[in-house]
Amino acid sequence: PPKDDVPDALARVDGEGPFDPMFARLAVDDLRPVVGQGVTAKLFVYTQRQGRFLQTKGYSAPDFAKIPLRFPDDKWRTITLGGRLFQWKLYETAMIFPLRTGKVTVGGGDIEAQVLDAFTVGGPTVLASKPLTLEVVEPPLAGRPTGYVLGDVVSDLELVSDVQPREVKDGHALIELKLRGLGRLERTSVE
């Protein structure tokens, strides 16, 4: 039998089964990420039959920022699952970044399969991958910036200051600071 061709560690299927002759599977590289951490998510199809496969729905990740990484892999590879030989192919790869803590779900994707042999009768079948639930946690306390609060997401900060009057005669001047940015900015007090 041909050797397994599994250059992608996420394509390995450990401890799952029994295996249908054709199935889709969603896999991530970390089931317990820190909020904001990049997680690799991939959608695979596995088959023991000749067929035509077409991705009809990508996996959904509503509590994540999702950035597609590359196009589907056109190469079919071999893998042994439960003592049986399968062909597998990568259909979708993305980096997903969790936006909140707690249990968050990555919804499964769908791949339409049409078996191509003289003995199979019927139309296309939808292979739905199971959704995955990730436990997203806060970053560790060590190394956090002073005053860090989970959810502090601010970008494009701009600080503008002005001193009035420019020439001080009696020792008093008014300093005005304006801080602008996108995201949550709490009121600050200066003493």
JSON list of N, CA, C and O in Angstrom, two decimals, residues 57-97:
[
{"chain": "A", "resi": 57, "resn": "LYS", "atom": "N", "xyz": [-19.99, 25.94, 1.22]},
{"chain": "A", "resi": 57, "resn": "LYS", "atom": "CA", "xyz": [-20.09, 26.91, 2.31]},
{"chain": "A", "resi": 57, "resn": "LYS", "atom": "C", "xyz": [-18.82, 26.83, 3.15]},
{"chain": "A", "resi": 57, "resn": "LYS", "atom": "O", "xyz": [-18.47, 25.76, 3.63]},
{"chain": "A", "resi": 58, "resn": "GLY", "atom": "N", "xyz": [-18.15, 27.95, 3.30]},
{"chain": "A", "resi": 58, "resn": "GLY", "atom": "CA", "xyz": [-16.98, 27.99, 4.17]},
{"chain": "A", "resi": 58, "resn": "GLY", "atom": "C", "xyz": [-17.42, 27.93, 5.63]},
{"chain": "A", "resi": 58, "resn": "GLY", "atom": "O", "xyz": [-18.58, 28.18, 5.95]},
{"chain": "A", "resi": 59, "resn": "TYR", "atom": "N", "xyz": [-16.49, 27.59, 6.50]},
{"chain": "A", "resi": 59, "resn": "TYR", "atom": "CA", "xyz": [-16.84, 27.54, 7.92]},
{"chain": "A", "resi": 59, "resn": "TYR", "atom": "C", "xyz": [-17.05, 28.96, 8.42]},
{"chain": "A", "resi": 59, "resn": "TYR", "atom": "O", "xyz": [-16.45, 29.90, 7.96]},
{"chain": "A", "resi": 60, "resn": "SER", "atom": "N", "xyz": [-17.97, 29.09, 9.38]},
{"chain": "A", "resi": 60, "resn": "SER", "atom": "CA", "xyz": [-18.30, 30.41, 9.91]},
{"chain": "A", "resi": 60, "resn": "SER", "atom": "C", "xyz": [-17.58, 30.62, 11.23]},
{"chain": "A", "resi": 60, "resn": "SER", "atom": "O", "xyz": [-17.39, 29.69, 12.00]},
{"chain": "A", "resi": 61, "resn": "ALA", "atom": "N", "xyz": [-17.19, 31.87, 11.49]},
{"chain": "A", "resi": 61, "resn": "ALA", "atom": "CA", "xyz": [-16.48, 32.21, 12.72]},
{"chain": "A", "resi": 61, "resn": "ALA", "atom": "C", "xyz": [-16.95, 33.59, 13.18]},
{"chain": "A", "resi": 61, "resn": "ALA", "atom": "O", "xyz": [-16.21, 34.57, 13.09]},
{"chain": "A", "resi": 62, "resn": "PRO", "atom": "N", "xyz": [-18.20, 33.68, 13.69]},
{"chain": "A", "resi": 62, "resn": "PRO", "atom": "CA", "xyz": [-18.75, 35.00, 14.03]},
{"chain": "A", "resi": 62, "resn": "PRO", "atom": "C", "xyz": [-18.05, 35.71, 15.19]},
{"chain": "A", "resi": 62, "resn": "PRO", "atom": "O", "xyz": [-18.05, 36.93, 15.25]},
{"chain": "A", "resi": 63, "resn": "ASP", "atom": "N", "xyz": [-17.45, 34.99, 16.12]},
{"chain": "A", "resi": 63, "resn": "ASP", "atom": "CA", "xyz": [-16.76, 35.61, 17.25]},
{"chain": "A", "resi": 63, "resn": "ASP", "atom": "C", "xyz": [-15.27, 35.75, 17.00]},
{"chain": "A", "resi": 63, "resn": "ASP", "atom": "O", "xyz": [-14.49, 35.88, 17.95]},
{"chain": "A", "resi": 64, "resn": "PHE", "atom": "N", "xyz": [-14.87, 35.72, 15.74]},
{"chain": "A", "resi": 64, "resn": "PHE", "atom": "CA", "xyz": [-13.47, 35.78, 15.36]},
{"chain": "A", "resi": 64, "resn": "PHE", "atom": "C", "xyz": [-13.30, 36.77, 14.22]},
{"chain": "A", "resi": 64, "resn": "PHE", "atom": "O", "xyz": [-14.20, 36.96, 13.41]},
{"chain": "A", "resi": 65, "resn": "ALA", "atom": "N", "xyz": [-12.12, 37.37, 14.15]},
{"chain": "A", "resi": 65, "resn": "ALA", "atom": "CA", "xyz": [-11.71, 38.05, 12.92]},
{"chain": "A", "resi": 65, "resn": "ALA", "atom": "C", "xyz": [-11.08, 36.96, 12.07]},
{"chain": "A", "resi": 65, "resn": "ALA", "atom": "O", "xyz": [-10.27, 36.18, 12.56]},
{"chain": "A", "resi": 66, "resn": "LYS", "atom": "N", "xyz": [-11.48, 36.87, 10.80]},
{"chain": "A", "resi": 66, "resn": "LYS", "atom": "CA", "xyz": [-11.05, 35.77, 9.94]},
{"chain": "A", "resi": 66, "resn": "LYS", "atom": "C", "xyz": [-10.30, 36.32, 8.73]},
{"chain": "A", "resi": 66, "resn": "LYS", "atom": "O", "xyz": [-10.80, 37.19, 8.02]},
{"chain": "A", "resi": 67, "resn": "ILE", "atom": "N", "xyz": [-9.08, 35.81, 8.52]},
{"chain": "A", "resi": 67, "resn": "ILE", "atom": "CA", "xyz": [-8.26, 36.24, 7.39]},
{"chain": "A", "resi": 67, "resn": "ILE", "atom": "C", "xyz": [-7.91, 35.01, 6.56]},
{"chain": "A", "resi": 67, "resn": "ILE", "atom": "O", "xyz": [-7.17, 34.14, 7.03]},
{"chain": "A", "resi": 68, "resn": "PRO", "atom": "N", "xyz": [-8.44, 34.89, 5.33]},
{"chain": "A", "resi": 68, "resn": "PRO", "atom": "CA", "xyz": [-8.09, 33.74, 4.47]},
{"chain": "A", "resi": 68, "resn": "PRO", "atom": "C", "xyz": [-6.59, 33.74, 4.18]},
{"chain": "A", "resi": 68, "resn": "PRO", "atom": "O", "xyz": [-5.98, 34.78, 3.97]},
{"chain": "A", "resi": 69, "resn": "LEU", "atom": "N", "xyz": [-6.01, 32.54, 4.17]},
{"chain": "A", "resi": 69, "resn": "LEU", "atom": "CA", "xyz": [-4.57, 32.43, 3.96]},
{"chain": "A", "resi": 69, "resn": "LEU", "atom": "C", "xyz": [-4.18, 32.01, 2.55]},
{"chain": "A", "resi": 69, "resn": "LEU", "atom": "O", "xyz": [-3.20, 32.47, 2.02]},
{"chain": "A", "resi": 70, "resn": "ARG", "atom": "N", "xyz": [-4.92, 31.06, 1.98]},
{"chain": "A", "resi": 70, "resn": "ARG", "atom": "CA", "xyz": [-4.54, 30.63, 0.63]},
{"chain": "A", "resi": 70, "resn": "ARG", "atom": "C", "xyz": [-5.69, 29.90, -0.03]},
{"chain": "A", "resi": 70, "resn": "ARG", "atom": "O", "xyz": [-6.67, 29.54, 0.61]},
{"chain": "A", "resi": 71, "resn": "PHE", "atom": "N", "xyz": [-5.51, 29.63, -1.31]},
{"chain": "A", "resi": 71, "resn": "PHE", "atom": "CA", "xyz": [-6.53, 28.93, -2.07]},
{"chain": "A", "resi": 71, "resn": "PHE", "atom": "C", "xyz": [-6.50, 27.44, -1.74]},
{"chain": "A", "resi": 71, "resn": "PHE", "atom": "O", "xyz": [-5.52, 26.95, -1.19]},
{"chain": "A", "resi": 72, "resn": "PRO", "atom": "N", "xyz": [-7.56, 26.71, -2.09]},
{"chain": "A", "resi": 72, "resn": "PRO", "atom": "CA", "xyz": [-7.57, 25.26, -1.82]},
{"chain": "A", "resi": 72, "resn": "PRO", "atom": "C", "xyz": [-6.38, 24.56, -2.47]},
{"chain": "A", "resi": 72, "resn": "PRO", "atom": "O", "xyz": [-5.87, 24.99, -3.50]},
{"chain": "A", "resi": 73, "resn": "ASP", "atom": "N", "xyz": [-5.96, 23.49, -1.85]},
{"chain": "A", "resi": 73, "resn": "ASP", "atom": "CA", "xyz": [-4.87, 22.67, -2.36]},
{"chain": "A", "resi": 73, "resn": "ASP", "atom": "C", "xyz": [-5.44, 21.77, -3.46]},
{"chain": "A", "resi": 73, "resn": "ASP", "atom": "O", "xyz": [-6.47, 21.14, -3.27]},
{"chain": "A", "resi": 74, "resn": "ASP", "atom": "N", "xyz": [-4.80, 21.72, -4.61]},
{"chain": "A", "resi": 74, "resn": "ASP", "atom": "CA", "xyz": [-5.31, 20.90, -5.71]},
{"chain": "A", "resi": 74, "resn": "ASP", "atom": "C", "xyz": [-4.82, 19.46, -5.65]},
{"chain": "A", "resi": 74, "resn": "ASP", "atom": "O", "xyz": [-5.24, 18.63, -6.44]},
{"chain": "A", "resi": 75, "resn": "LYS", "atom": "N", "xyz": [-3.93, 19.15, -4.74]},
{"chain": "A", "resi": 75, "resn": "LYS", "atom": "CA", "xyz": [-3.34, 17.82, -4.69]},
{"chain": "A", "resi": 75, "resn": "LYS", "atom": "C", "xyz": [-4.07, 16.91, -3.70]},
{"chain": "A", "resi": 75, "resn": "LYS", "atom": "O", "xyz": [-4.31, 17.27, -2.56]},
{"chain": "A", "resi": 76, "resn": "TRP", "atom": "N", "xyz": [-4.43, 15.72, -4.16]},
{"chain": "A", "resi": 76, "resn": "TRP", "atom": "CA", "xyz": [-4.98, 14.69, -3.29]},
{"chain": "A", "resi": 76, "resn": "TRP", "atom": "C", "xyz": [-3.82, 13.91, -2.70]},
{"chain": "A", "resi": 76, "resn": "TRP", "atom": "O", "xyz": [-2.86, 13.58, -3.38]},
{"chain": "A", "resi": 77, "resn": "ARG", "atom": "N", "xyz": [-3.93, 13.58, -1.42]},
{"chain": "A", "resi": 77, "resn": "ARG", "atom": "CA", "xyz": [-2.88, 12.86, -0.72]},
{"chain": "A", "resi": 77, "resn": "ARG", "atom": "C", "xyz": [-3.49, 11.64, -0.03]},
{"chain": "A", "resi": 77, "resn": "ARG", "atom": "O", "xyz": [-4.70, 11.56, 0.13]},
{"chain": "A", "resi": 78, "resn": "THR", "atom": "N", "xyz": [-2.65, 10.70, 0.40]},
{"chain": "A", "resi": 78, "resn": "THR", "atom": "CA", "xyz": [-3.15, 9.49, 1.04]},
{"chain": "A", "resi": 78, "resn": "THR", "atom": "C", "xyz": [-2.92, 9.53, 2.54]},
{"chain": "A", "resi": 78, "resn": "THR", "atom": "O", "xyz": [-1.96, 10.12, 3.02]},
{"chain": "A", "resi": 79, "resn": "ILE", "atom": "N", "xyz": [-3.84, 8.86, 3.26]},
{"chain": "A", "resi": 79, "resn": "ILE", "atom": "CA", "xyz": [-3.73, 8.74, 4.71]},
{"chain": "A", "resi": 79, "resn": "ILE", "atom": "C", "xyz": [-4.45, 7.47, 5.14]},
{"chain": "A", "resi": 79, "resn": "ILE", "atom": "O", "xyz": [-5.45, 7.07, 4.51]},
{"chain": "A", "resi": 80, "resn": "THR", "atom": "N", "xyz": [-3.95, 6.81, 6.17]},
{"chain": "A", "resi": 80, "resn": "THR", "atom": "CA", "xyz": [-4.59, 5.61, 6.70]},
{"chain": "A", "resi": 80, "resn": "THR", "atom": "C", "xyz": [-5.38, 6.00, 7.94]},
{"chain": "A", "resi": 80, "resn": "THR", "atom": "O", "xyz": [-4.82, 6.58, 8.89]},
{"chain": "A", "resi": 81, "resn": "LEU", "atom": "N", "xyz": [-6.67, 5.72, 7.94]},
{"chain": "A", "resi": 81, "resn": "LEU", "atom": "CA", "xyz": [-7.55, 6.02, 9.07]},
{"chain": "A", "resi": 81, "resn": "LEU", "atom": "C", "xyz": [-8.26, 4.75, 9.48]},
{"chain": "A", "resi": 81, "resn": "LEU", "atom": "O", "xyz": [-8.95, 4.13, 8.66]},
{"chain": "A", "resi": 82, "resn": "GLY", "atom": "N", "xyz": [-8.12, 4.35, 10.72]},
{"chain": "A", "resi": 82, "resn": "GLY", "atom": "CA", "xyz": [-8.78, 3.13, 11.21]},
{"chain": "A", "resi": 82, "resn": "GLY", "atom": "C", "xyz": [-8.41, 1.91, 10.40]},
{"chain": "A", "resi": 82, "resn": "GLY", "atom": "O", "xyz": [-9.25, 1.04, 10.19]},
{"chain": "A", "resi": 83, "resn": "GLY", "atom": "N", "xyz": [-7.18, 1.86, 9.89]},
{"chain": "A", "resi": 83, "resn": "GLY", "atom": "CA", "xyz": [-6.73, 0.71, 9.10]},
{"chain": "A", "resi": 83, "resn": "GLY", "atom": "C", "xyz": [-7.18, 0.74, 7.65]},
{"chain": "A", "resi": 83, "resn": "GLY", "atom": "O", "xyz": [-6.90, -0.19, 6.89]},
{"chain": "A", "resi": 84, "resn": "ARG", "atom": "N", "xyz": [-7.88, 1.79, 7.23]},
{"chain": "A", "resi": 84, "resn": "ARG", "atom": "CA", "xyz": [-8.36, 1.90, 5.84]},
{"chain": "A", "resi": 84, "resn": "ARG", "atom": "C", "xyz": [-7.68, 3.08, 5.16]},
{"chain": "A", "resi": 84, "resn": "ARG", "atom": "O", "xyz": [-7.40, 4.10, 5.77]},
{"chain": "A", "resi": 85, "resn": "LEU", "atom": "N", "xyz": [-7.45, 2.94, 3.86]},
{"chain": "A", "resi": 85, "resn": "LEU", "atom": "CA", "xyz": [-6.77, 3.96, 3.08]},
{"chain": "A", "resi": 85, "resn": "LEU", "atom": "C", "xyz": [-7.79, 4.99, 2.58]},
{"chain": "A", "resi": 85, "resn": "LEU", "atom": "O", "xyz": [-8.82, 4.64, 2.01]},
{"chain": "A", "resi": 86, "resn": "PHE", "atom": "N", "xyz": [-7.50, 6.27, 2.78]},
{"chain": "A", "resi": 86, "resn": "PHE", "atom": "CA", "xyz": [-8.33, 7.39, 2.32]},
{"chain": "A", "resi": 86, "resn": "PHE", "atom": "C", "xyz": [-7.47, 8.33, 1.49]},
{"chain": "A", "resi": 86, "resn": "PHE", "atom": "O", "xyz": [-6.24, 8.36, 1.61]},
{"chain": "A", "resi": 87, "resn": "GLN", "atom": "N", "xyz": [-8.14, 9.14, 0.68]},
{"chain": "A", "resi": 87, "resn": "GLN", "atom": "CA", "xyz": [-7.53, 10.28, 0.01]},
{"chain": "A", "resi": 87, "resn": "GLN", "atom": "C", "xyz": [-8.02, 11.52, 0.75]},
{"chain": "A", "resi": 87, "resn": "GLN", "atom": "O", "xyz": [-9.17, 11.56, 1.19]},
{"chain": "A", "resi": 88, "resn": "TRP", "atom": "N", "xyz": [-7.16, 12.53, 0.91]},
{"chain": "A", "resi": 88, "resn": "TRP", "atom": "CA", "xyz": [-7.59, 13.76, 1.56]},
{"chain": "A", "resi": 88, "resn": "TRP", "atom": "C", "xyz": [-7.11, 14.97, 0.77]},
{"chain": "A", "resi": 88, "resn": "TRP", "atom": "O", "xyz": [-6.15, 14.91, 0.02]},
{"chain": "A", "resi": 89, "resn": "LYS", "atom": "N", "xyz": [-7.84, 16.08, 0.98]},
{"chain": "A", "resi": 89, "resn": "LYS", "atom": "CA", "xyz": [-7.51, 17.31, 0.27]},
{"chain": "A", "resi": 89, "resn": "LYS", "atom": "C", "xyz": [-7.90, 18.49, 1.16]},
{"chain": "A", "resi": 89, "resn": "LYS", "atom": "O", "xyz": [-8.91, 18.45, 1.86]},
{"chain": "A", "resi": 90, "resn": "LEU", "atom": "N", "xyz": [-7.09, 19.54, 1.14]},
{"chain": "A", "resi": 90, "resn": "LEU", "atom": "CA", "xyz": [-7.36, 20.77, 1.89]},
{"chain": "A", "resi": 90, "resn": "LEU", "atom": "C", "xyz": [-8.24, 21.69, 1.06]},
{"chain": "A", "resi": 90, "resn": "LEU", "atom": "O", "xyz": [-7.94, 21.93, -0.11]},
{"chain": "A", "resi": 91, "resn": "TYR", "atom": "N", "xyz": [-9.33, 22.21, 1.65]},
{"chain": "A", "resi": 91, "resn": "TYR", "atom": "CA", "xyz": [-10.23, 23.09, 0.92]},
{"chain": "A", "resi": 91, "resn": "TYR", "atom": "C", "xyz": [-10.17, 24.55, 1.35]},
{"chain": "A", "resi": 91, "resn": "TYR", "atom": "O", "xyz": [-10.41, 25.44, 0.55]},
{"chain": "A", "resi": 92, "resn": "GLU", "atom": "N", "xyz": [-9.91, 24.81, 2.62]},
{"chain": "A", "resi": 92, "resn": "GLU", "atom": "CA", "xyz": [-9.90, 26.21, 3.08]},
{"chain": "A", "resi": 92, "resn": "GLU", "atom": "C", "xyz": [-8.93, 26.34, 4.24]},
{"chain": "A", "resi": 92, "resn": "GLU", "atom": "O", "xyz": [-8.88, 25.48, 5.12]},
{"chain": "A", "resi": 93, "resn": "THR", "atom": "N", "xyz": [-8.17, 27.44, 4.24]},
{"chain": "A", "resi": 93, "resn": "THR", "atom": "CA", "xyz": [-7.25, 27.75, 5.33]},
{"chain": "A", "resi": 93, "resn": "THR", "atom": "C", "xyz": [-7.42, 29.22, 5.69]},
{"chain": "A", "resi": 93, "resn": "THR", "atom": "O", "xyz": [-7.49, 30.07, 4.81]},
{"chain": "A", "resi": 94, "resn": "ALA", "atom": "N", "xyz": [-7.50, 29.50, 6.98]},
{"chain": "A", "resi": 94, "resn": "ALA", "atom": "CA", "xyz": [-7.60, 30.89, 7.44]},
{"chain": "A", "resi": 94, "resn": "ALA", "atom": "C", "xyz": [-6.97, 31.02, 8.81]},
{"chain": "A", "resi": 94, "resn": "ALA", "atom": "O", "xyz": [-6.86, 30.04, 9.55]},
{"chain": "A", "resi": 95, "resn": "MET", "atom": "N", "xyz": [-6.58, 32.24, 9.13]},
{"chain": "A", "resi": 95, "resn": "MET", "atom": "CA", "xyz": [-6.21, 32.58, 10.51]},
{"chain": "A", "resi": 95, "resn": "MET", "atom": "C", "xyz": [-7.45, 33.21, 11.12]},
{"chain": "A", "resi": 95, "resn": "MET", "atom": "O", "xyz": [-8.07, 34.09, 10.52]},
{"chain": "A", "resi": 96, "resn": "ILE", "atom": "N", "xyz": [-7.82, 32.71, 12.29]},
{"chain": "A", "resi": 96, "resn": "ILE", "atom": "CA", "xyz": [-8.96, 33.29, 13.00]},
{"chain": "A", "resi": 96, "resn": "ILE", "atom": "C", "xyz": [-8.44, 33.82, 14.33]},
{"chain": "A", "resi": 96, "resn": "ILE", "atom": "O", "xyz": [-7.60, 33.21, 14.98]},
{"chain": "A", "resi": 97, "resn": "PHE", "atom": "N", "xyz": [-8.92, 35.00, 14.71]},
{"chain": "A", "resi": 97, "resn": "PHE", "atom": "CA", "xyz": [-8.48, 35.67, 15.93]},
{"chain": "A", "resi": 97, "resn": "PHE", "atom": "C", "xyz": [-9.69, 35.84, 16.84]},
{"chain": "A", "resi": 97, "resn": "PHE", "atom": "O", "xyz": [-10.61, 36.59, 16.51]}
]
